[in-house]
Structure formats: structure tokens, C-alpha cells
PDB file of C-alpha atoms and ligand atoms in Angstrom:
ATOM      1  CA  MET A   1      38.240 229.237 141.183  1.00 71.00           C
ATOM      2  CA  GLY A   2      36.017 232.272 141.616  1.00 75.00           C
ATOM      3  CA  GLY A   3      37.758 234.055 138.719  1.00 78.00           C
ATOM      4  CA  GLY A   4      39.687 236.587 140.818  1.00 81.00           C
ATOM      5  CA  LYS A   5      43.282 237.377 139.845  1.00 84.00           C
ATOM      6  CA  ARG A   6      45.625 238.250 142.658  1.00 82.00           C
ATOM      7  CA  LEU A   7      48.951 237.905 140.857  1.00 83.00           C
ATOM      8  CA  ARG A   8      50.695 240.699 138.935  1.00 85.00           C
ATOM      9  CA  ASP A   9      53.674 240.620 136.605  1.00 86.00           C
ATOM     10  CA  ALA A  10      56.572 243.099 136.775  1.00 90.00           C
ATOM     11  CA  ARG A  11      54.498 245.710 134.871  1.00 96.00           C
ATOM     12  CA  GLY A  12      51.556 245.311 137.232  1.00 94.00           C
ATOM     13  CA  GLU A  13      49.378 243.419 134.716  1.00 95.00           C
ATOM     14  CA  ALA A  14      47.043 240.802 136.232  1.00 91.00           C
ATOM     15  CA  ILE A  15      47.971 237.209 135.407  1.00 86.00           C
ATOM     16  CA  ALA A  16      45.871 234.090 135.773  1.00 84.00           C
ATOM     17  CA  HIS A  17      46.444 231.388 138.403  1.00 81.00           C
ATOM     18  CA  GLN A  18      47.715 228.340 136.524  1.00 77.00           C
ATOM     19  CA  SER A  19      45.466 225.367 137.273  1.00 78.00           C
ATOM     20  CA  GLY A  20      44.056 227.089 140.333  1.00 79.00           C
ATOM     21  CA  VAL A  21      47.276 226.766 142.317  1.00 81.00           C
ATOM     22  CA  SER A  22      49.848 229.136 140.719  1.00 80.00           C
ATOM     23  CA  CYS A  23      52.575 226.652 141.517  1.00 77.00           C
ATOM     24  CA  PHE A  24      55.356 228.785 140.003  1.00 81.00           C
ATOM     25  CA  ALA A  25      54.544 231.746 142.265  1.00 79.00           C
ATOM     26  CA  GLU A  26      56.406 232.315 145.522  1.00 80.00           C
ATOM     27  CA  TYR A  27      53.124 233.015 147.312  1.00 81.00           C
ATOM     28  CA  ALA A  28      49.542 232.509 146.205  1.00 80.00           C
ATOM     29  CA  VAL A  29      46.038 232.959 147.560  1.00 81.00           C
ATOM     30  CA  VAL A  30      44.197 229.826 146.485  1.00 82.00           C
ATOM     31  CA  ASP A  31      40.693 228.478 146.755  1.00 84.00           C
ATOM     32  CA  ARG A  32      40.204 226.123 149.703  1.00 86.00           C
ATOM     33  CA  GLY A  33      39.226 223.451 147.168  1.00 84.00           C
ATOM     34  CA  SER A  34      42.820 223.540 145.874  1.00 86.00           C
ATOM     35  CA  VAL A  35      44.303 222.790 149.301  1.00 90.00           C
ATOM     36  CA  VAL A  36      45.048 219.406 150.871  1.00 93.00           C
ATOM     37  CA  ARG A  37      46.442 219.185 154.387  1.00 92.00           C
ATOM     38  CA  VAL A  38      49.495 216.989 154.740  1.00 92.00           C
ATOM     39  CA  ASP A  39      51.180 215.976 157.969  1.00 92.00           C
ATOM     40  CA  LYS A  40      53.965 218.303 159.087  1.00 92.00           C
ATOM     41  CA  ASP A  41      56.603 215.586 158.965  1.00 91.00           C
ATOM     42  CA  VAL A  42      56.199 215.153 155.202  1.00 91.00           C
ATOM     43  CA  PRO A  43      58.828 217.389 153.544  1.00 90.00           C
ATOM     44  CA  LEU A  44      57.112 219.963 151.326  1.00 88.00           C
ATOM     45  CA  ALA A  45      59.540 219.238 148.487  1.00 87.00           C
ATOM     46  CA  MET A  46      58.340 215.636 148.593  1.00 90.00           C
ATOM     47  CA  ALA A  47      54.659 216.473 148.983  1.00 92.00           C
ATOM     48  CA  ALA A  48      54.872 218.703 145.883  1.00 90.00           C
ATOM     49  CA  VAL A  49      55.061 215.811 143.412  1.00 92.00           C
ATOM     50  CA  PHE A  50      51.907 214.243 144.821  1.00 94.00           C
ATOM     51  CA  GLY A  51      49.836 217.173 143.567  1.00 90.00           C
ATOM     52  CA  CYS A  52      50.038 216.322 139.872  1.00 91.00           C
ATOM     53  CA  ALA A  53      52.356 213.576 138.610  1.00 94.00           C
ATOM     54  CA  VAL A  54      51.674 211.098 141.406  1.00 97.00           C
ATOM     55  CA  MET A  55      47.978 211.811 141.647  1.00 97.00           C
ATOM     56  CA  THR A  56      47.581 211.420 137.878  1.00 97.00           C
ATOM     57  CA  GLY A  57      49.785 208.351 137.394  1.00 98.00           C
ATOM     58  CA  VAL A  58      48.955 206.389 140.528  1.00 98.00           C
ATOM     59  CA  GLY A  59      45.307 207.391 140.286  1.00 98.00           C
ATOM     60  CA  ALA A  60      45.105 206.244 136.649  1.00 98.00           C
ATOM     61  CA  ALA A  61      46.347 202.812 137.744  1.00 98.00           C
ATOM     62  CA  LEU A  62      44.388 202.420 140.977  1.00 98.00           C
ATOM     63  CA  ASN A  63      41.253 204.524 140.468  1.00 98.00           C
ATOM     64  CA  THR A  64      40.542 204.728 136.739  1.00 98.00           C
ATOM     65  CA  ALA A  65      41.909 201.338 135.662  1.00 98.00           C
ATOM     66  CA  GLY A  66      41.181 199.709 139.036  1.00 98.00           C
ATOM     67  CA  ILE A  67      43.907 197.118 138.374  1.00 98.00           C
ATOM     68  CA  ARG A  68      43.197 193.834 140.130  1.00 98.00           C
ATOM     69  CA  PRO A  69      45.888 191.472 141.474  1.00 98.00           C
ATOM     70  CA  GLY A  70      47.132 189.089 138.790  1.00 98.00           C
ATOM     71  CA  GLN A  71      46.183 191.244 135.811  1.00 98.00           C
ATOM     72  CA  LYS A  72      48.625 191.847 132.974  1.00 98.00           C
ATOM     73  CA  VAL A  73      49.437 195.522 132.736  1.00 98.00           C
ATOM     74  CA  ALA A  74      51.445 197.830 130.461  1.00 98.00           C
ATOM     75  CA  VAL A  75      52.319 201.476 131.043  1.00 98.00           C
ATOM     76  CA  ILE A  76      53.142 203.526 127.945  1.00 98.00           C
ATOM     77  CA  GLY A  77      55.176 206.717 128.425  1.00 98.00           C
ATOM     78  CA  LEU A  78      57.581 206.889 131.334  1.00 97.00           C
ATOM     79  CA  GLY A  79      57.893 210.516 132.373  1.00 94.00           C
ATOM     80  CA  GLY A  80      57.039 211.649 135.898  1.00 94.00           C
ATOM     81  CA  VAL A  81      53.396 210.730 135.324  1.00 97.00           C
ATOM     82  CA  GLY A  82      54.142 207.406 133.631  1.00 98.00           C
ATOM     83  CA  LEU A  83      56.692 206.216 136.188  1.00 97.00           C
ATOM     84  CA  SER A  84      54.234 207.163 138.935  1.00 98.00           C
ATOM     85  CA  GLY A  85      51.684 205.091 137.032  1.00 98.00           C
ATOM     86  CA  LEU A  86      54.157 202.223 136.913  1.00 98.00           C
ATOM     87  CA  LEU A  87      54.670 202.398 140.692  1.00 98.00           C
ATOM     88  CA  GLY A  88      50.911 202.605 141.212  1.00 98.00           C
ATOM     89  CA  ALA A  89      50.338 199.605 138.964  1.00 98.00           C
ATOM     90  CA  LYS A  90      53.026 197.670 140.856  1.00 98.00           C
ATOM     91  CA  LEU A  91      51.180 198.410 144.091  1.00 97.00           C
ATOM     92  CA  ALA A  92      48.093 196.687 142.679  1.00 97.00           C
ATOM     93  CA  GLY A  93      49.917 193.346 142.280  1.00 98.00           C
ATOM     94  CA  PRO A  94      49.866 192.594 138.533  1.00 98.00           C
ATOM     95  CA  SER A  95      51.177 189.240 137.291  1.00 98.00           C
ATOM     96  CA  VAL A  96      53.112 190.988 134.517  1.00 98.00           C
ATOM     97  CA  LEU A  97      54.088 194.651 134.393  1.00 98.00           C
ATOM     98  CA  ILE A  98      55.455 196.008 131.121  1.00 98.00           C
ATOM     99  CA  ALA A  99      56.977 199.467 130.653  1.00 98.00           C
ATOM    100  CA  ILE A 100      57.034 201.042 127.184  1.00 98.00           C
ATOM    101  CA  ASP A 101      58.835 204.186 126.030  1.00 98.00           C
ATOM    102  CA  VAL A 102      60.955 205.500 123.165  1.00 97.00           C
ATOM    103  CA  ASN A 103      63.808 206.583 125.450  1.00 95.00           C
ATOM    104  CA  PRO A 104      66.248 203.812 126.500  1.00 95.00           C
ATOM    105  CA  ALA A 105      67.209 205.654 129.710  1.00 93.00           C
ATOM    106  CA  LYS A 106      63.549 205.640 130.813  1.00 95.00           C
ATOM    107  CA  LEU A 107      63.303 201.932 130.058  1.00 97.00           C
ATOM    108  CA  GLY A 108      66.316 201.263 132.294  1.00 96.00           C
ATOM    109  CA  LEU A 109      64.816 203.293 135.127  1.00 95.00           C
ATOM    110  CA  ALA A 110      61.487 201.478 134.755  1.00 97.00           C
ATOM    111  CA  ARG A 111      63.253 198.133 135.172  1.00 98.00           C
ATOM    112  CA  GLN A 112      64.920 199.389 138.351  1.00 97.00           C
ATOM    113  CA  LEU A 113      61.509 200.512 139.621  1.00 96.00           C
ATOM    114  CA  GLY A 114      60.002 197.067 139.203  1.00 96.00           C
ATOM    115  CA  ALA A 115      58.869 196.608 135.600  1.00 98.00           C
ATOM    116  CA  ASP A 116      59.138 192.962 134.554  1.00 98.00           C
ATOM    117  CA  HIS A 117      59.832 193.920 130.945  1.00 98.00           C
ATOM    118  CA  ALA A 118      60.775 197.159 129.205  1.00 98.00           C
ATOM    119  CA  ILE A 119      59.929 197.567 125.533  1.00 98.00           C
ATOM    120  CA  ASP A 120      61.172 200.206 123.102  1.00 98.00           C
ATOM    121  CA  ALA A 121      58.184 201.557 121.161  1.00 98.00           C
ATOM    122  CA  ARG A 122      60.541 202.400 118.286  1.00 98.00           C
ATOM    123  CA  ASP A 123      60.920 198.666 117.587  1.00 98.00           C
ATOM    124  CA  ALA A 124      58.773 197.883 114.556  1.00 98.00           C
ATOM    125  CA  ASP A 125      57.522 194.704 116.245  1.00 98.00           C
ATOM    126  CA  HIS A 126      56.871 196.211 119.709  1.00 98.00           C
ATOM    127  CA  LEU A 127      53.175 195.269 119.658  1.00 98.00           C
ATOM    128  CA  GLN A 128      54.045 191.663 118.888  1.00 98.00           C
ATOM    129  CA  GLN A 129      56.717 191.646 121.629  1.00 98.00           C
ATOM    130  CA  VAL A 130      54.032 192.567 124.183  1.00 98.00           C
ATOM    131  CA  ARG A 131      51.597 189.999 122.826  1.00 98.00           C
ATOM    132  CA  ASP A 132      54.287 187.305 123.017  1.00 98.00           C
ATOM    133  CA  LEU A 133      55.224 188.228 126.592  1.00 98.00           C
ATOM    134  CA  THR A 134      51.602 188.166 127.747  1.00 98.00           C
ATOM    135  CA  GLY A 135      50.134 185.285 125.760  1.00 97.00           C
ATOM    136  CA  GLY A 136      47.937 187.509 123.639  1.00 97.00           C
ATOM    137  CA  GLY A 137      47.954 190.997 125.142  1.00 98.00           C
ATOM    138  CA  VAL A 138      47.412 192.917 128.372  1.00 98.00           C
ATOM    139  CA  ASP A 139      44.284 193.323 130.479  1.00 98.00           C
ATOM    140  CA  VAL A 140      45.104 196.971 131.132  1.00 98.00           C
ATOM    141  CA  ALA A 141      47.173 199.424 129.055  1.00 98.00           C
ATOM    142  CA  ILE A 142      47.727 202.851 130.581  1.00 98.00           C
ATOM    143  CA  GLU A 143      48.790 205.588 128.174  1.00 98.00           C
ATOM    144  CA  LEU A 144      50.716 208.333 129.953  1.00 98.00           C
ATOM    145  CA  ALA A 145      52.807 209.798 127.135  1.00 98.00           C
ATOM    146  CA  GLY A 146      50.339 212.278 125.665  1.00 97.00           C
ATOM    147  CA  SER A 147      50.808 211.232 122.052  1.00 96.00           C
ATOM    148  CA  ILE A 148      48.752 209.519 119.368  1.00 97.00           C
ATOM    149  CA  PRO A 149      51.410 206.852 118.603  1.00 98.00           C
ATOM    150  CA  ALA A 150      51.416 205.949 122.311  1.00 98.00           C
ATOM    151  CA  LEU A 151      47.617 205.618 122.280  1.00 98.00           C
ATOM    152  CA  GLU A 152      47.887 203.394 119.225  1.00 98.00           C
ATOM    153  CA  THR A 153      50.403 201.222 121.071  1.00 98.00           C
ATOM    154  CA  GLY A 154      48.060 200.948 124.057  1.00 98.00           C
ATOM    155  CA  TYR A 155      45.113 200.029 121.872  1.00 98.00           C
ATOM    156  CA  GLY A 156      47.188 197.561 119.864  1.00 98.00           C
ATOM    157  CA  ILE A 157      48.348 195.483 122.844  1.00 98.00           C
ATOM    158  CA  LEU A 158      44.960 194.844 124.493  1.00 98.00           C
ATOM    159  CA  ARG A 159      43.722 191.301 124.896  1.00 98.00           C
ATOM    160  CA  THR A 160      40.017 190.550 124.462  1.00 98.00           C
ATOM    161  CA  GLY A 161      38.150 192.240 127.304  1.00 98.00           C
ATOM    162  CA  GLY A 162      41.049 194.645 127.843  1.00 98.00           C
ATOM    163  CA  THR A 163      40.900 198.276 128.910  1.00 98.00           C
ATOM    164  CA  LEU A 164      42.914 201.206 127.588  1.00 98.00           C
ATOM    165  CA  VAL A 165      43.151 204.048 130.088  1.00 98.00           C
ATOM    166  CA  THR A 166      44.556 207.349 128.901  1.00 98.00           C
ATOM    167  CA  ALA A 167      45.670 210.209 131.117  1.00 97.00           C
ATOM    168  CA  GLY A 168      48.255 211.499 128.631  1.00 95.00           C
ATOM    169  CA  LEU A 169      47.043 214.695 127.054  1.00 93.00           C
ATOM    170  CA  ALA A 170      47.316 214.283 123.291  1.00 93.00           C
ATOM    171  CA  PRO A 171      47.353 217.525 121.254  1.00 94.00           C
ATOM    172  CA  ALA A 172      43.893 219.165 121.197  1.00 93.00           C
ATOM    173  CA  GLY A 173      41.879 218.042 118.194  1.00 94.00           C
ATOM    174  CA  ALA A 174      44.067 215.012 117.443  1.00 95.00           C
ATOM    175  CA  ALA A 175      42.215 211.744 116.775  1.00 95.00           C
ATOM    176  CA  PHE A 176      43.190 208.086 116.797  1.00 93.00           C
ATOM    177  CA  PRO A 177      41.428 205.199 115.047  1.00 93.00           C
ATOM    178  CA  ILE A 178      39.358 202.671 116.991  1.00 95.00           C
ATOM    179  CA  HIS A 179      37.868 199.668 115.211  1.00 94.00           C
ATOM    180  CA  ALA A 180      34.236 200.116 116.182  1.00 94.00           C
ATOM    181  CA  ALA A 181      33.522 196.384 116.073  1.00 95.00           C
ATOM    182  CA  ASP A 182      36.323 195.782 118.646  1.00 93.00           C
ATOM    183  CA  LEU A 183      34.245 197.518 121.292  1.00 95.00           C
ATOM    184  CA  VAL A 184      31.614 194.819 120.896  1.00 97.00           C
ATOM    185  CA  SER A 185      33.236 191.667 119.574  1.00 97.00           C
ATOM    186  CA  ARG A 186      36.394 192.017 121.702  1.00 97.00           C
ATOM    187  CA  GLU A 187      34.744 193.944 124.581  1.00 97.00           C
ATOM    188  CA  ILE A 188      37.444 196.596 124.449  1.00 97.00           C
ATOM    189  CA  THR A 189      37.059 199.569 126.798  1.00 97.00           C
ATOM    190  CA  VAL A 190      38.706 202.977 126.298  1.00 97.00           C
ATOM    191  CA  LYS A 191      38.619 205.245 129.360  1.00 98.00           C
ATOM    192  CA  GLY A 192      39.878 208.758 129.956  1.00 98.00           C
ATOM    193  CA  SER A 193      41.422 209.730 133.280  1.00 98.00           C
ATOM    194  CA  TYR A 194      41.479 213.316 134.508  1.00 97.00           C
ATOM    195  CA  MET A 195      44.031 213.685 137.328  1.00 96.00           C
ATOM    196  CA  GLY A 196      43.821 209.950 137.902  1.00 98.00           C
ATOM    197  CA  SER A 197      40.086 210.155 138.711  1.00 98.00           C
ATOM    198  CA  CYS A 198      41.303 211.329 142.124  1.00 97.00           C
ATOM    199  CA  VAL A 199      39.503 213.068 144.920  1.00 96.00           C
ATOM    200  CA  PRO A 200      42.530 215.015 146.207  1.00 94.00           C
ATOM    201  CA  VAL A 201      41.536 215.188 149.884  1.00 95.00           C
ATOM    202  CA  ARG A 202      40.988 211.418 149.884  1.00 96.00           C
ATOM    203  CA  ASP A 203      43.762 210.224 147.591  1.00 97.00           C
ATOM    204  CA  ILE A 204      46.773 212.467 148.311  1.00 96.00           C
ATOM    205  CA  PRO A 205      46.946 211.424 152.005  1.00 95.00           C
ATOM    206  CA  ARG A 206      46.395 207.795 150.913  1.00 96.00           C
ATOM    207  CA  PHE A 207      49.263 207.913 148.394  1.00 97.00           C
ATOM    208  CA  ILE A 208      51.548 209.763 150.834  1.00 97.00           C
ATOM    209  CA  GLU A 209      50.884 207.028 153.398  1.00 96.00           C
ATOM    210  CA  ALA A 210      51.862 204.362 150.842  1.00 97.00           C
ATOM    211  CA  PHE A 211      55.070 206.349 150.196  1.00 96.00           C
ATOM    212  CA  ARG A 212      55.814 206.510 153.934  1.00 94.00           C
ATOM    213  CA  GLN A 213      55.373 202.765 154.213  1.00 95.00           C
ATOM    214  CA  GLY A 214      57.906 202.282 151.403  1.00 95.00           C
ATOM    215  CA  ARG A 215      55.289 200.836 149.044  1.00 96.00           C
ATOM    216  CA  LEU A 216      55.338 203.791 146.644  1.00 96.00           C
ATOM    217  CA  PRO A 217      58.984 204.951 146.300  1.00 95.00           C
ATOM    218  CA  ILE A 218      58.230 208.240 144.583  1.00 94.00           C
ATOM    219  CA  ASP A 219      61.482 209.743 145.915  1.00 93.00           C
ATOM    220  CA  ARG A 220      63.299 207.706 143.258  1.00 93.00           C
ATOM    221  CA  LEU A 221      61.757 209.892 140.558  1.00 93.00           C
ATOM    222  CA  ILE A 222      63.166 213.126 141.934  1.00 92.00           C
ATOM    223  CA  GLY A 223      66.317 214.701 140.564  1.00 89.00           C
ATOM    224  CA  ASP A 224      67.604 218.172 141.338  1.00 91.00           C
ATOM    225  CA  HIS A 225      66.098 220.841 143.516  1.00 93.00           C
ATOM    226  CA  ILE A 226      66.310 224.084 141.536  1.00 93.00           C
ATOM    227  CA  GLY A 227      65.566 227.771 142.124  1.00 92.00           C
ATOM    228  CA  PHE A 228      63.741 230.245 139.872  1.00 89.00           C
ATOM    229  CA  ASP A 229      67.041 231.198 138.242  1.00 92.00           C
ATOM    230  CA  ALA A 230      67.201 227.695 136.707  1.00 93.00           C
ATOM    231  CA  ILE A 231      63.524 227.228 135.798  1.00 92.00           C
ATOM    232  CA  ASN A 232      63.981 227.593 132.029  1.00 94.00           C
ATOM    233  CA  GLN A 233      66.908 225.155 131.925  1.00 94.00           C
ATOM    234  CA  GLY A 234      64.738 222.869 134.067  1.00 94.00           C
ATOM    235  CA  PHE A 235      62.045 222.853 131.396  1.00 93.00           C
ATOM    236  CA  ASP A 236      64.655 222.150 128.707  1.00 95.00           C
ATOM    237  CA  LEU A 237      65.943 219.143 130.663  1.00 93.00           C
ATOM    238  CA  LEU A 238      62.385 217.886 131.091  1.00 90.00           C
ATOM    239  CA  ALA A 239      61.586 218.328 127.385  1.00 89.00           C
ATOM    240  CA  ASP A 240      64.758 216.449 126.429  1.00 89.00           C
ATOM    241  CA  GLY A 241      63.810 213.573 128.747  1.00 84.00           C
ATOM    242  CA  ASP A 242      67.013 213.969 130.771  1.00 82.00           C
ATOM    243  CA  VAL A 243      65.208 214.223 134.104  1.00 88.00           C
ATOM    244  CA  VAL A 244      61.996 212.765 135.510  1.00 89.00           C
ATOM    245  CA  ARG A 245      61.026 215.354 138.116  1.00 90.00           C
ATOM    246  CA  GLN A 246      62.824 218.400 139.488  1.00 92.00           C
ATOM    247  CA  ILE A 247      61.632 220.292 142.526  1.00 92.00           C
ATOM    248  CA  LEU A 248      61.317 224.060 142.179  1.00 91.00           C
ATOM    249  CA  VAL A 249      62.208 225.595 145.534  1.00 89.00           C
ATOM    250  CA  PRO A 250      60.984 229.212 145.457  1.00 80.00           C
ATOM    251  CA  HIS A 251      62.885 230.387 148.504  1.00 75.00           C
ATOM    252  CA  GLY A 252      65.883 228.084 148.120  1.00 62.00           C
TER     253      GLY A 252
HETATM  254  N1  NAD B 301      45.191 213.529 132.760  1.00 52.95           N
HETATM  255  C1  NAD B 301      45.666 214.514 133.508  1.00 52.95           C
HETATM  256  O1  NAD B 301      44.946 215.047 134.354  1.00 52.95           O
HETATM  257  C2  NAD B 301      47.104 214.892 133.375  1.00 52.95           C
HETATM  258  C3  NAD B 301      47.782 215.490 134.461  1.00 52.95           C
HETATM  259  C4  NAD B 301      49.141 215.738 134.313  1.00 52.95           C
HETATM  260  C5  NAD B 301      49.788 215.462 133.120  1.00 52.95           C
HETATM  261  N2  NAD B 301      49.079 214.923 132.064  1.00 52.95           N
HETATM  262  C6  NAD B 301      49.725 214.582 130.796  1.00 52.95           C
HETATM  263  O2  NAD B 301      50.451 213.377 131.001  1.00 52.95           O
HETATM  264  C7  NAD B 301      51.467 213.277 129.998  1.00 52.95           C
HETATM  265  C8  NAD B 301      52.784 212.843 130.626  1.00 52.95           C
HETATM  266  O3  NAD B 301      53.302 213.881 131.467  1.00 52.95           O
HETATM  267  P1  NAD B 301      54.849 213.837 131.914  1.00 52.95           P
HETATM  268  O4  NAD B 301      55.073 215.068 132.712  1.00 52.95           O
HETATM  269  O5  NAD B 301      55.174 212.516 132.493  1.00 52.95           O
HETATM  270  O6  NAD B 301      55.531 214.020 130.470  1.00 52.95           O
HETATM  271  P2  NAD B 301      57.013 213.667 129.994  1.00 52.95           P
HETATM  272  O7  NAD B 301      57.205 214.436 128.730  1.00 52.95           O
HETATM  273  O8  NAD B 301      57.982 213.851 131.102  1.00 52.95           O
HETATM  274  O9  NAD B 301      56.949 212.097 129.672  1.00 52.95           O
HETATM  275  C9  NAD B 301      56.401 211.575 128.491  1.00 52.95           C
HETATM  276  C10 NAD B 301      57.097 210.259 128.204  1.00 52.95           C
HETATM  277  O10 NAD B 301      56.460 209.647 127.083  1.00 52.95           O
HETATM  278  C11 NAD B 301      57.469 209.090 126.263  1.00 52.95           C
HETATM  279  N3  NAD B 301      56.933 208.907 124.911  1.00 52.95           N
HETATM  280  C12 NAD B 301      56.803 209.795 123.906  1.00 52.95           C
HETATM  281  N4  NAD B 301      56.292 209.210 122.808  1.00 52.95           N
HETATM  282  C13 NAD B 301      56.071 207.910 123.130  1.00 52.95           C
HETATM  283  C14 NAD B 301      55.552 206.799 122.421  1.00 52.95           C
HETATM  284  N5  NAD B 301      55.132 206.894 121.155  1.00 52.95           N
HETATM  285  N6  NAD B 301      55.489 205.608 123.058  1.00 52.95           N
HETATM  286  C15 NAD B 301      55.906 205.475 124.334  1.00 52.95           C
HETATM  287  N7  NAD B 301      56.414 206.501 125.048  1.00 52.95           N
HETATM  288  C16 NAD B 301      56.491 207.708 124.455  1.00 52.95           C
HETATM  289  C17 NAD B 301      58.620 210.086 126.355  1.00 52.95           C
HETATM  290  O11 NAD B 301      59.864 209.512 125.961  1.00 52.95           O
HETATM  291  C18 NAD B 301      58.591 210.412 127.851  1.00 52.95           C
HETATM  292  O12 NAD B 301      59.373 209.523 128.616  1.00 52.95           O
HETATM  293  C19 NAD B 301      51.517 214.651 129.322  1.00 52.95           C
HETATM  294  O13 NAD B 301      50.856 214.558 128.065  1.00 52.95           O
HETATM  295  C20 NAD B 301      50.751 215.535 130.268  1.00 52.95           C
HETATM  296  O14 NAD B 301      50.153 216.621 129.609  1.00 52.95           O
HETATM  297  C21 NAD B 301      47.761 214.632 132.194  1.00 52.95           C
END
């Protein structure tokens, strides 16, 4: 955080600390602001996913969107962040919870994790399917795919008074159309969510406690534990959508 670089590559060149934590390094000196204490009985491999995917997804649902019991909710994009968002939304007690993706395997997993309906965004009539299931659209759409088409889906399924929350990171500079009059005549809200609007020292222990109580089954998102030798294949699997989350175990 102070700008110092304490990591070196094999040639001795200084390299930056990714996101202030250097999570692909075996050891790192980090700013105290990047550290959250967790109880010793929480396995580190489990705690690891709470630092980004869970904080972003669950936080987007609970903090940024502030879903209230009985609301109609859709989550668009079902990677590690999106499925965490789905579990977070479930925790808030919606009357209808809809999962949307372009990957049938993700839709199946979302159903197992508690989605009431799973919709394939490749269906030409997917917006209408959501409107039909919800009697006119959702109160809250949470975009966690990081793509413009996903944002357009989220915007297109809002009911009057609805809120689109986006924590997916669309490509820098990309834009998506909003009908300006909708903001007024339909009271549509569009809200961004950085790391789920979380305060890490407050929210990570809170989310871990929900996991311990069985109310946030994040363990169901975790696939293989891999070492550094498999990190590149791990990224390929992630990019192909074949896994949700893998745990990199530096000393495994
Ligand atoms: N806001 C933040 O602070 C923050 C933090 C972490 C990650 N992110 C962003 O969140 C996004 C999701 O991260 P992830 O690790 O879960 O990614 P991921 O690639 O594992 O998952 C993305 C999912 O979106 C689906 N998808 C793609 N196009 C879609 C569409 N048009 N409609 C519906 N679904 C679609 C994919 O099939 C996939 O299941 C990324 O863009 C990432 O950069 C943001």
C-alpha cells in the first residue's frame, strides 16, 4: 500500500504486489490493512475464498443490493463470484431466486445450490422467460459475469423500481445503453459494487460465521487443491468454465 516492492523474480527484478496481497507468492509482507484475523479452527484453504469471490459476491447481494426478504432476485454470471452471490442472495430470503448463465453446467450447479429457476442467457427469449416467471421482472438483478451482454440482461429484466447491481468487471472503456427516461419514469437504479461494498474486517468474519453455521455453503464451490506446478492449467480450467474455484496451496 505504501508503494514498496519486496518481491523479486528469478532475475532479481522487483515485481509489484498484486492487489496488495501477492496471493500467488509463497510468502509476502503485506500492509496491515490487507490482513483480516480469522479463527484458528477455520482451515486456511477455506478462508482463502472469502478474500475475493465470497466477499464480492455475497457482499454485492447483502451490502450493495441490500436484498430484503420476499424480493425477486436474479444473479447473472455463475462463476465463483456469481455462485457466491447466489448463496448470499439466498441467505437474504428472496421469494424467487433466478440464476442466469450461458453455461449449462453452471445452471445445473446453481439449481443444486438453491436457485428456484435457471435460465440460459443464450435463449433468444431469456428476458421474457424471467419476466414471465416473476410477473413482470425482478426487484434486484446482480450482474457478476463481467460482460456487456450480461449487464444488458440484468437491465432488461428489472421491474419498475428495480435495481441493477454490477460487480462484474466489464472490459475497460466498454459502455452499455441505459434508457435515460427509465431512471425517472420507472425509478430504475444502477449501482456499482467494489468488492461487494465490504469492510473486510467486519464482513469476512461475518460471512465465515454464516459458513460455519451451514447457512453459506461455500465449500460446495471448491474443486481441486493444486500446487504451483499446476497453476497455468488451473487458469485454463477456470477460463473454460470447467471449475468454479480451485485452491492454490503454495507449500502443498
Ligand atoms: N467488483 C469487484 O470488486 C470484483 C472482485 C472480483 C471479481 N470481479 C469480477 O467479477 C467477474 C466474475 O468473476 P469470476 O471469477 O466468477 O469469473 P468466471 O469467469 O469464473 O465466471 C463468469 C461467469 O459468467 C458467465 N457468463 C459469461 N457471459 C455471460 C452472459 N452474457 N450472461 C450470463 N452469464 C455469462 C460465464 O459462463 C461464467 O460462468 C469478473 O468479471 C471479475 O473480474 C469483480
